[in-house]
XYZ file of C-alpha atoms in Angstrom:
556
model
C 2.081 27.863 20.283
C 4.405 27.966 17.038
C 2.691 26.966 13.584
C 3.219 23.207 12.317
C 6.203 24.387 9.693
C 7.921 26.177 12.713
C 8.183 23.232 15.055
C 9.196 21.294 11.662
C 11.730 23.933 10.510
C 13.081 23.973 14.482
C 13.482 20.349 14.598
C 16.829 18.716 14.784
C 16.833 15.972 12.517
C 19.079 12.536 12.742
C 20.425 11.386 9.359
C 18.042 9.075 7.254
C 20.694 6.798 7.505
C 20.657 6.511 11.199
C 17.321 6.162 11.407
C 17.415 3.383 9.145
C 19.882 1.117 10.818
C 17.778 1.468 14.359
C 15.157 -0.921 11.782
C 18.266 -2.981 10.770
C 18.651 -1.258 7.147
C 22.166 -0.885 6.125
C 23.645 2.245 4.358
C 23.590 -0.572 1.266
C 20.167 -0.880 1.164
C 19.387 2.850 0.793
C 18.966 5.380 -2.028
C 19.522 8.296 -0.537
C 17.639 12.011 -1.897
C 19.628 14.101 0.444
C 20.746 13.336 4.253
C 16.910 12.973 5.470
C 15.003 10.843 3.020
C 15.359 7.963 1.008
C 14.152 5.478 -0.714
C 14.906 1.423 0.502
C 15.870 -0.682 -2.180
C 13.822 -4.386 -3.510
C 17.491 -5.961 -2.140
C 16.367 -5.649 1.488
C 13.131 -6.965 1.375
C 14.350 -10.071 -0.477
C 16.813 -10.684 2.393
C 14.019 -10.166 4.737
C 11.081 -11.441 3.331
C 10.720 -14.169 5.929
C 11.442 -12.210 8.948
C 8.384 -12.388 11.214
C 5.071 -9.832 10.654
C 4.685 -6.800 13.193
C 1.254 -5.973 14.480
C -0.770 -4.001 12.180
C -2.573 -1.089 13.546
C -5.214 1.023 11.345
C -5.768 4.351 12.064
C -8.965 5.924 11.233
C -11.611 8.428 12.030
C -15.054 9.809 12.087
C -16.216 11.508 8.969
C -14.083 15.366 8.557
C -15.095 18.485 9.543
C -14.178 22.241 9.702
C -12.918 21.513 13.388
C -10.613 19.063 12.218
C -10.169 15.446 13.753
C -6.132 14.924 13.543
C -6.141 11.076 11.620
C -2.504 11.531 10.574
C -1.267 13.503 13.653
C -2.864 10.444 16.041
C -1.061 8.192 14.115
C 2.031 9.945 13.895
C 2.144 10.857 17.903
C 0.834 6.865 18.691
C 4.208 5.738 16.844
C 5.856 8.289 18.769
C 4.399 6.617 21.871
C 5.571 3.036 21.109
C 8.639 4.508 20.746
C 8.868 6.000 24.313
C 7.647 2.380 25.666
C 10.641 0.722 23.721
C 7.997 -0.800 20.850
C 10.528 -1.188 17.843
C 7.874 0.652 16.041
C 7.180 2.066 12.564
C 4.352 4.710 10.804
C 3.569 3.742 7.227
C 1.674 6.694 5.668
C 0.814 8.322 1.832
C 2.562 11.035 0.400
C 0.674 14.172 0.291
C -0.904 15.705 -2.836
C -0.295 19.395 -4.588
C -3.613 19.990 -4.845
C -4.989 19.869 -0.946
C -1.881 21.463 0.058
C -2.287 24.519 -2.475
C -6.052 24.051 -1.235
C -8.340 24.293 1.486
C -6.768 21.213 3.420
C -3.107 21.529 3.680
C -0.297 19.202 3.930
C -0.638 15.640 5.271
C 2.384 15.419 7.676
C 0.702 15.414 10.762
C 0.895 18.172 12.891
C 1.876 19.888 16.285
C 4.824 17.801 17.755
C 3.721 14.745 16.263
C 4.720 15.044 12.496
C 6.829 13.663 10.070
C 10.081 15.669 8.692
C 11.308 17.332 6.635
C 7.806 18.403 6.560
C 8.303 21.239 3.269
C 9.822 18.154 1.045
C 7.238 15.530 1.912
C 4.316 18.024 0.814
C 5.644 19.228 -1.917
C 7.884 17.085 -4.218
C 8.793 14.480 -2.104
C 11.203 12.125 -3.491
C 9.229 12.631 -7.123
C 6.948 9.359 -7.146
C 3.405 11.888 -8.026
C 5.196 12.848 -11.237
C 6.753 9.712 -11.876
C 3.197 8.609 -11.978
C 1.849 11.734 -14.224
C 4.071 10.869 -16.391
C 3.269 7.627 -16.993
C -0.266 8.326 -16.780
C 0.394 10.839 -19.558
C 2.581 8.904 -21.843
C 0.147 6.243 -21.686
C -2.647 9.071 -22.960
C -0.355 10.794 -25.534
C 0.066 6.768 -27.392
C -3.689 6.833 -27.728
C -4.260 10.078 -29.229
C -0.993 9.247 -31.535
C -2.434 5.346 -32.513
C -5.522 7.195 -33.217
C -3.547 9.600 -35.501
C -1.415 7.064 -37.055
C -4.303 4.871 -38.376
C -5.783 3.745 -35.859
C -4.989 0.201 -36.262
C -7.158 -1.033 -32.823
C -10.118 0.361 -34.525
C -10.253 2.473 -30.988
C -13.826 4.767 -31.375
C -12.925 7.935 -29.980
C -15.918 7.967 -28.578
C -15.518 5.287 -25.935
C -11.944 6.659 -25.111
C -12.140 6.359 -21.318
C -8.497 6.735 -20.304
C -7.961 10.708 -18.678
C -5.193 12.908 -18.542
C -4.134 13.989 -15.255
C -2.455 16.506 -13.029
C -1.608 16.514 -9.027
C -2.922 19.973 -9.017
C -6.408 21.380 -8.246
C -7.963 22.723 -11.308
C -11.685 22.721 -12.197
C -11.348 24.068 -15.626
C -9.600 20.893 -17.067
C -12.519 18.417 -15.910
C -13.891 18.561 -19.639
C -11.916 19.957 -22.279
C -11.221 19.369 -26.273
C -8.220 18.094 -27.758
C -6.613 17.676 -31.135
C -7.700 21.094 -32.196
C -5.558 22.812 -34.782
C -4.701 21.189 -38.149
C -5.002 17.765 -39.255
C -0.991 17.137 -38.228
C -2.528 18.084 -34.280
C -4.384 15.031 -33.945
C -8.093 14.121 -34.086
C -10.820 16.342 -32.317
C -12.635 14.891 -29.387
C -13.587 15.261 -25.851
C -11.161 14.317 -23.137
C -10.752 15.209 -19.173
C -8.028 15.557 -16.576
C -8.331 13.874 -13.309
C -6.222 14.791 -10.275
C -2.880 12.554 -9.774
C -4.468 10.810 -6.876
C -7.276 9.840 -8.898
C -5.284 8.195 -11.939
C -5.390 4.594 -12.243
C -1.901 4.310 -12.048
C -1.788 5.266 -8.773
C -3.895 2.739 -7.342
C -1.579 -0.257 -9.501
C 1.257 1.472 -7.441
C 0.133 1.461 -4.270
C -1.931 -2.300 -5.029
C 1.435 -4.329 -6.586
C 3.786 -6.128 -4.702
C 7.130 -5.782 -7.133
C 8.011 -4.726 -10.544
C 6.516 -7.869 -12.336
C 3.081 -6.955 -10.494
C 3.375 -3.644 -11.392
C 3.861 -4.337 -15.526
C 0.966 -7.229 -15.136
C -1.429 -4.458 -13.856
C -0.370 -1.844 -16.126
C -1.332 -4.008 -19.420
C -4.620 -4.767 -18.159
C -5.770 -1.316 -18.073
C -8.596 -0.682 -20.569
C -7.910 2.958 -22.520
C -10.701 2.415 -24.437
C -13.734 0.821 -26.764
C -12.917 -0.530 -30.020
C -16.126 -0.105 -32.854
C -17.325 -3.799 -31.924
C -17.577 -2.454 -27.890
C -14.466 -4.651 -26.956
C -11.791 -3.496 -24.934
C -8.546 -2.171 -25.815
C -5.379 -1.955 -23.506
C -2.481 -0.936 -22.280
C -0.581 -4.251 -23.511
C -2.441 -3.815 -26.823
C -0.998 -0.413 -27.494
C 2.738 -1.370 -26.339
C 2.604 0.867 -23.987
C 3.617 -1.091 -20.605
C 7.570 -0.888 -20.769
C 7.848 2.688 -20.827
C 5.411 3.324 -18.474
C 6.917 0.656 -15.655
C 10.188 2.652 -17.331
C 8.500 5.549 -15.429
C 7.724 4.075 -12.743
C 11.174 2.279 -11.765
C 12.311 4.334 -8.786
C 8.502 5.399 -8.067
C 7.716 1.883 -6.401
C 10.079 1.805 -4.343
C 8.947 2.763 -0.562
C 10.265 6.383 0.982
C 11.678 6.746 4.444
C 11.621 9.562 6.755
C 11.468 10.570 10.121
C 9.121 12.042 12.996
C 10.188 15.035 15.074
C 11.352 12.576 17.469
C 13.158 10.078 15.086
C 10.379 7.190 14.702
C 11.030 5.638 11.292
C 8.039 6.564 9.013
C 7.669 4.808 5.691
C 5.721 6.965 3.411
C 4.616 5.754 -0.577
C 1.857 6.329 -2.685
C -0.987 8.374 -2.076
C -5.345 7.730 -3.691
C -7.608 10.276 -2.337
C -10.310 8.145 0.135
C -12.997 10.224 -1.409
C -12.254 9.439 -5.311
C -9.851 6.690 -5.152
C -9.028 3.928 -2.618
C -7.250 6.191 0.034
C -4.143 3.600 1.665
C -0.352 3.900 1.310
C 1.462 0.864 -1.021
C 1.128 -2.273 -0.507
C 4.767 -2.118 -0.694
C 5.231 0.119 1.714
C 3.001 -1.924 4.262
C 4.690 -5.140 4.157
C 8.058 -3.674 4.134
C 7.085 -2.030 7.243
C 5.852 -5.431 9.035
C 9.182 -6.838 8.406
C 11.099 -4.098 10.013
C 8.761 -3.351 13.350
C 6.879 -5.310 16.207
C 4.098 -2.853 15.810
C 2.933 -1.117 12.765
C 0.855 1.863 12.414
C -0.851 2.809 9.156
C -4.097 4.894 7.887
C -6.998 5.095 5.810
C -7.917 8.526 3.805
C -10.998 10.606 5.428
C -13.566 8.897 7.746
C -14.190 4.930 8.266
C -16.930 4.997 5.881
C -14.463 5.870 3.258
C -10.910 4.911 4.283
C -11.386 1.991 6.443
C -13.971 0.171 4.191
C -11.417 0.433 1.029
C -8.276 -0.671 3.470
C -10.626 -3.523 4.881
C -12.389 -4.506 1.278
C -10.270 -3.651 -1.460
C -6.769 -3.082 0.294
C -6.384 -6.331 2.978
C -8.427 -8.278 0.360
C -6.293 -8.197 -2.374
C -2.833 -8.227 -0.495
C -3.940 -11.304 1.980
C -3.721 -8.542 5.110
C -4.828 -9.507 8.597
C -5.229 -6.291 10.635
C -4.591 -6.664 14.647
C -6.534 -3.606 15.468
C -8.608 -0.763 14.794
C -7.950 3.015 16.639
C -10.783 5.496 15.491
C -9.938 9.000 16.425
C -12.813 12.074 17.195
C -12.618 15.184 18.754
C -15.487 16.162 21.161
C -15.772 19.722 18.749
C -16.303 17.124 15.554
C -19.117 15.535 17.659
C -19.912 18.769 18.796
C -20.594 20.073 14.610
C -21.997 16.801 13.685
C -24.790 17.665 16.389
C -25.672 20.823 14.808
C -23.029 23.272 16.480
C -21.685 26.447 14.515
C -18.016 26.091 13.953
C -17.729 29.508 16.179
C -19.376 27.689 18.767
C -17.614 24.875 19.244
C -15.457 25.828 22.043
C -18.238 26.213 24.572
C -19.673 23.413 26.502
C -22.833 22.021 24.741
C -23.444 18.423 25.929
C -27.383 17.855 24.643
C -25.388 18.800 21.080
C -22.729 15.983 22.036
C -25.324 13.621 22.769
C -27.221 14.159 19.403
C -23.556 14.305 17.447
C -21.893 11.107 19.066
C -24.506 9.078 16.679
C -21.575 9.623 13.753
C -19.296 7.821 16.534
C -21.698 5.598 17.189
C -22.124 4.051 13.381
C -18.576 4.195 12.489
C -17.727 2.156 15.439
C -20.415 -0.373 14.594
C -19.409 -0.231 11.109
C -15.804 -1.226 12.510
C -17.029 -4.167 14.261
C -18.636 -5.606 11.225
C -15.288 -6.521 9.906
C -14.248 -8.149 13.551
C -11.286 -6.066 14.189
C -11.080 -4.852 17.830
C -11.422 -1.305 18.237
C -9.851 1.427 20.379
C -11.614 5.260 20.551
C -9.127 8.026 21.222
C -10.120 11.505 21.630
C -7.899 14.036 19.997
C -7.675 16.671 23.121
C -8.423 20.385 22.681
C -8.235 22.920 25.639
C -12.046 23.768 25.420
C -13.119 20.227 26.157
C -14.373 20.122 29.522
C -14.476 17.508 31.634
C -17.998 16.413 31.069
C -18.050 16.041 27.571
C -14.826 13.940 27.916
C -16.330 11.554 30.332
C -19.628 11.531 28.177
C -17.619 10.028 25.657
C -15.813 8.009 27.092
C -18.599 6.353 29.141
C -20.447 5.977 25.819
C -17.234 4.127 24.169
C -16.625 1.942 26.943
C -20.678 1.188 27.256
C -19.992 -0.418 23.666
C -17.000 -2.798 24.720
C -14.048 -0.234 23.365
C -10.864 0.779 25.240
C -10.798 4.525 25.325
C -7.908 6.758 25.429
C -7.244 10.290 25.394
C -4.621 11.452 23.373
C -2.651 15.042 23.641
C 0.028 14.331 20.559
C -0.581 17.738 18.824
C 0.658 19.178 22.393
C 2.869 16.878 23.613
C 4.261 14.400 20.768
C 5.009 11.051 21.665
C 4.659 11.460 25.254
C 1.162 12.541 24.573
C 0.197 9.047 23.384
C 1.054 7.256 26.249
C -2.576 6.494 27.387
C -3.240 5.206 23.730
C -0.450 3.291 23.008
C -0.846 1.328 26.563
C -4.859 1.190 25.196
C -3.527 -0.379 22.152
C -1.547 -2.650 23.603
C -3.758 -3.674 26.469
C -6.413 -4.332 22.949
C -3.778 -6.433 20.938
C -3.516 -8.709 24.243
C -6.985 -9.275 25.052
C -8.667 -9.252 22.412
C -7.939 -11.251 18.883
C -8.679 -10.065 15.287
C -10.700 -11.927 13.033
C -10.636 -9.932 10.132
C -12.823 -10.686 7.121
C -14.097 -8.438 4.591
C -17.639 -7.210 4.880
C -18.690 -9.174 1.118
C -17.451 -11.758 -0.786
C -15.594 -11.735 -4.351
C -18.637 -14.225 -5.895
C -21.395 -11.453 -4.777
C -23.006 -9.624 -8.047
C -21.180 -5.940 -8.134
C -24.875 -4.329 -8.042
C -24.918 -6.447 -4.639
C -21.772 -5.542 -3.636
C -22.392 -2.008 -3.877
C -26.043 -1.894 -2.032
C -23.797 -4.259 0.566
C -21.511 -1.044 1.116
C -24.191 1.277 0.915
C -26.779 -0.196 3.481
C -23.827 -2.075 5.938
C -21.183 1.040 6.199
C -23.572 4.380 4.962
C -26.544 2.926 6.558
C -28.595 3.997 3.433
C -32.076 2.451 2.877
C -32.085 2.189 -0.520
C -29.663 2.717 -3.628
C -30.652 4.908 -6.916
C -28.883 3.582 -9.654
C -28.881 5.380 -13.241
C -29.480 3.975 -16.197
C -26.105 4.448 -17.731
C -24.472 2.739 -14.531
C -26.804 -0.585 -14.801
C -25.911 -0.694 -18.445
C -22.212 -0.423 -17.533
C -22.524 -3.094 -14.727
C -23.520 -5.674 -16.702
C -21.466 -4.909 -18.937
C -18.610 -5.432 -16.437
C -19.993 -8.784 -15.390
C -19.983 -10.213 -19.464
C -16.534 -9.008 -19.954
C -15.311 -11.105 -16.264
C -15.194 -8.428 -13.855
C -18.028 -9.273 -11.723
C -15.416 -10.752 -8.991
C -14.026 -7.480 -8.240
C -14.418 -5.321 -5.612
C -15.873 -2.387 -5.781
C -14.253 1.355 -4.733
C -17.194 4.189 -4.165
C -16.656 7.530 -4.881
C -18.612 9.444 -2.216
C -18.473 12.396 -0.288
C -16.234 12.822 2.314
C -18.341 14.872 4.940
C -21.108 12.572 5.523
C -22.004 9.145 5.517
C -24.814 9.436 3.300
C -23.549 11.073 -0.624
C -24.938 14.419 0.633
C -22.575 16.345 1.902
C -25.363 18.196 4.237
C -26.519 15.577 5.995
C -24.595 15.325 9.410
C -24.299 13.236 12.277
C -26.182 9.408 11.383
C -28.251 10.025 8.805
C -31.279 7.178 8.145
C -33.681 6.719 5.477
C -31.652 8.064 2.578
C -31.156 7.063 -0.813
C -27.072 6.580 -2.400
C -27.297 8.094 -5.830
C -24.828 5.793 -8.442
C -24.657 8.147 -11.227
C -21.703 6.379 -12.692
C -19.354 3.300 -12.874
C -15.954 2.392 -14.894
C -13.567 -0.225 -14.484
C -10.907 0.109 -13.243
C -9.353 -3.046 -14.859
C -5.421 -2.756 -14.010
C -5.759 -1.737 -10.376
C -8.749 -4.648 -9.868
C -11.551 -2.574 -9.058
C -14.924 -1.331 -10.112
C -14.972 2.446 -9.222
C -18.593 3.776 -8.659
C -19.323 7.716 -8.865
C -22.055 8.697 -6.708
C -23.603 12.144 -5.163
C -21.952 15.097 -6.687
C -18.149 13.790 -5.949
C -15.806 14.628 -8.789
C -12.170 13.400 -9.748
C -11.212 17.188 -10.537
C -11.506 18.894 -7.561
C -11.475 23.114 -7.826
C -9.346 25.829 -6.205
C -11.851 27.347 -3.022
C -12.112 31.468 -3.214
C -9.204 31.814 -0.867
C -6.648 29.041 -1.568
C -3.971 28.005 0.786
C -1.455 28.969 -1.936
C -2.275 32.518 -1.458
C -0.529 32.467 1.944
C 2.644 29.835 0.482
C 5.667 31.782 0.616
C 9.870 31.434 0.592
C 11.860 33.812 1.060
C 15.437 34.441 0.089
C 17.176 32.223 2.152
C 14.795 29.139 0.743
C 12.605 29.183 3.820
C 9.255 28.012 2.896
C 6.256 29.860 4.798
C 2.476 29.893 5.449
C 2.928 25.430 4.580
C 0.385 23.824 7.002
């Protein structure tokens, strides 16, 4: 079978235009980057601001492994499907970050013949938006270190400056670094750090507001740092929130682009699940319920991570309702979370299925906590036999879930069928009542062990000393009402990254907590997770290549 960027590359695509008006969006309404993406402008939603909500459909997934699970190519081939049953539907995704994509994990576009196009453009530089957000990120950095310079008027102790510097690239070495070396003209000396783009604050106020005037309200509550007294010093207070929403103009608006087969896909903003919140804009969501019947959206990495910041942080503070829940696996993830080799994987091994579908088993109970129905696809690979697949589903449909195999990688929208009609049949017969799993009154030391013992299924939590001190300190200065957004590893549901399949009896480690003050969250480091990841020994930018006709290469 051709690589991902072939079938891309091979596509024929329909003008963004086109694909626009089969949602109703005139030529007027678009700001076009080119014939195949653009960006819809604040005048449309205005005009259809009342139209009737669409269905919203999550799409999430057991925790990641080296086998790969296919989140974003489910949801892209599901679309697909609707489309093929004449569902006016639409796919509302992130944009994909520099630094997986020069990685280990690639692009986020989906993959197969269920993808969105142009496929080299979306994971790379897009329509602009990451640096848009660098940049303001940046600026807003650059005005502390120069109030500091200039006087330092806010009495700001360069000690307590928490605000980072930040770059949508993968690069251990600027996690901890020293600035304002040089002579007294190049600033004052002190420690600083770099997060990664999809870690930044700004960000998450992107993809959290709902118009420009949201946007500049949540950009001057962000605290940059301690003054001498402990108090907390802003945004607002260093005049920094017209340039940055200056910035950020053209950034907030939502993108539109295109599957292989010509299913409108709105895709804006993009937090890492793992470090950051992990869900598309806000914007970009409730744009796409007032152009579709049926939207389909997803959460970053595994339910543990992406669907508990969608259901807690996301559908809390944007007055969501979702309709229903689809959690993709693959019978060789189940297979690895039971102790199989990766090299293994392809041969039958149902005693390891049994012992792996425990990882299943939690997220789907973890889903039902928040009373959204849910539907279990299997993301089809040629060495799943027929045993394992009835295995599973038996064991799904044992636990009151449809169950639907899906074959989107291999055969796009048509591929989908089964899970679009088990979607469907879902949204019928069964009715969401959504809530989120704790309330905005609960103490955030509650709200955390809440998360940790509900979703992880941890017995206990291990909180440092530093992160108590900073959590009451949170609650004097009013931010006890937020939610909170954990920082965890990806690969498990515990914050060891080891520990496969369900693990029980384990202790979450909070080493750290900040505030996250303009997006509305609490942010809590735990385990070993870091908001700089590194470059692995072999990097997916070694194989990146154009040649010199402009034809990118070795993108996946």
């Amino acid at each position: 079978m051709k690589t991902d960027i072939e079938i891309a590359q091979e596509a024929k695509l329909m003008p963004i235009k086109d694909v626009a008006a089969s949602i109703g969006i005139a030529e007027d309404d678009l700001e076009l980057y080119g014939k195949y993406k653009a960006k819809i402008s604040d005048e449309w939603y205005q005009k259809n601001k009342n139209n009737k909500d669409g269905k919203l459909i999550l799409v999430t997934a057991i925790n990641p492994t080296p086998a790969g699970e296919g989140k974003t190519t489910t949801s892209i081939g599901l679309a697909q499907a609707f489309s093929k049953l004449n569902k006016k539907c639409v796919v509302a995704l992130r944009e994909p970050s520099l630094g997986p994509c020069f990685g280990i994990k690639g692009g986020a576009a989906g993959g197969g013949f269920a993808q969105v196009v142009p496929m080299e453009d979306l994971n790379l530089h897009f329509t602009g938006d990451f640096h848009a957000i660098t940049s303001a990120n940046n600026l807003l950095a650059a005005l502390i270190d120069n109030h500091i310079q200039q006087g330092n008027s806010l009495r700001i102790d360069t000690r307590s400056v928490v605000w980072k510097r930040c770059l949508d690239m993968n690069d251990r070495a600027l996690r901890n670094i020293v600035v304002g070396l040089g002579k007294k003209s190049d600033g004052v000396v002190r420690e600083d750090h770099f997060v990664i783009t999809v870690a930044s604050e700004i960000m998450a106020i992107l993809c959290l507001c709902e118009n420009m005037k949201d946007l500049k309200e949540k950009l001057s509550k962000i605290i940059v740092a301690y003054n001498f007294d402990g108090e907390p010093v802003t945004a607002k207070d260093l005049q920094a929130v017209g340039s940055m929403a200056a910035l950020l103009k053209d950034a907030i608006k939502p993108n539109i682009i295109q599957t292989l087969e010509h299913t409108p896909a709105i895709v804006h903003g993009g937090p890492f699940a793992n470090i950051a919140h992990g869900c598309n804009s806000v914007i970009a969501t409730k744009y796409a319920l007032k152009m579709a019947d049926y939207v389909v959206t997803e959460a970053g990495f595994g339910a543990d991570l992406g669907a508990e910041k969608f259901f807690d942080i996301k559908c809390r503070k944007a007055n969501l309702k979702p309709d229903a829940c689809v959690l993709v696996a693959t019978i060789r993830a189940l297979k690895y979370n039971g102790g199989v080799k990766k090299a293994d994987l392809s041969i039958e091994n149902l005693d390891a299925l049994k012992k792996g579908i425990s990882n299943l088993e939690k997220h789907i109970e973890n889903l039902k906590q928040y009373n959204v129905p849910v539907v279990i696809t299997l993301n089809a690979f040629s060495s799943d036999t027929e045993a394992e697949v009835k295995f599973v589903k038996d064991f799904c449909e044992e636990r009151n879930c449809e169950f639907a195999l899906s074959k989107v990688w291999e055969f796009g929208g048509e591929g989908g069928i089964e899970l679009a009609n088990a979607v469907l049949k879902t949204l019928e017969e069964k009715k969401s009542d959504f809530a989120p799993i704790y309330e905005d009154s609960l103490p955030l030391k509650e709200k955390i062990e809440t998360v940790a013992k509900k979703i992880y299924g941890a017995k206990d939590v291990n909180f440092s000393s530093e992160s108590l001190k900073m959590l009451d300190k949170l609650t004097d200065l009013g931010f006890g009402n937020l939610p909170v957004c954990i920082a965890k590893t990806q690969y498990s549901l515990s914050d060891d990254a080891t520990l496969l399949g369900r693990p029980e009896n384990f202790t979450l480690n909070v080493r750290e907590v900040y505030i996250s003050a303009g997006a509305g969250f609490v942010v809590v480091l735990t385990g070993q997770v870091v908001t700089m990841p590194g470059l692995p020994k072999e990097p997916a930018a070694h194989r990146i290549d154009v040649n010199e006709s402009g034809l990118i290469t070795g993108l996946f």
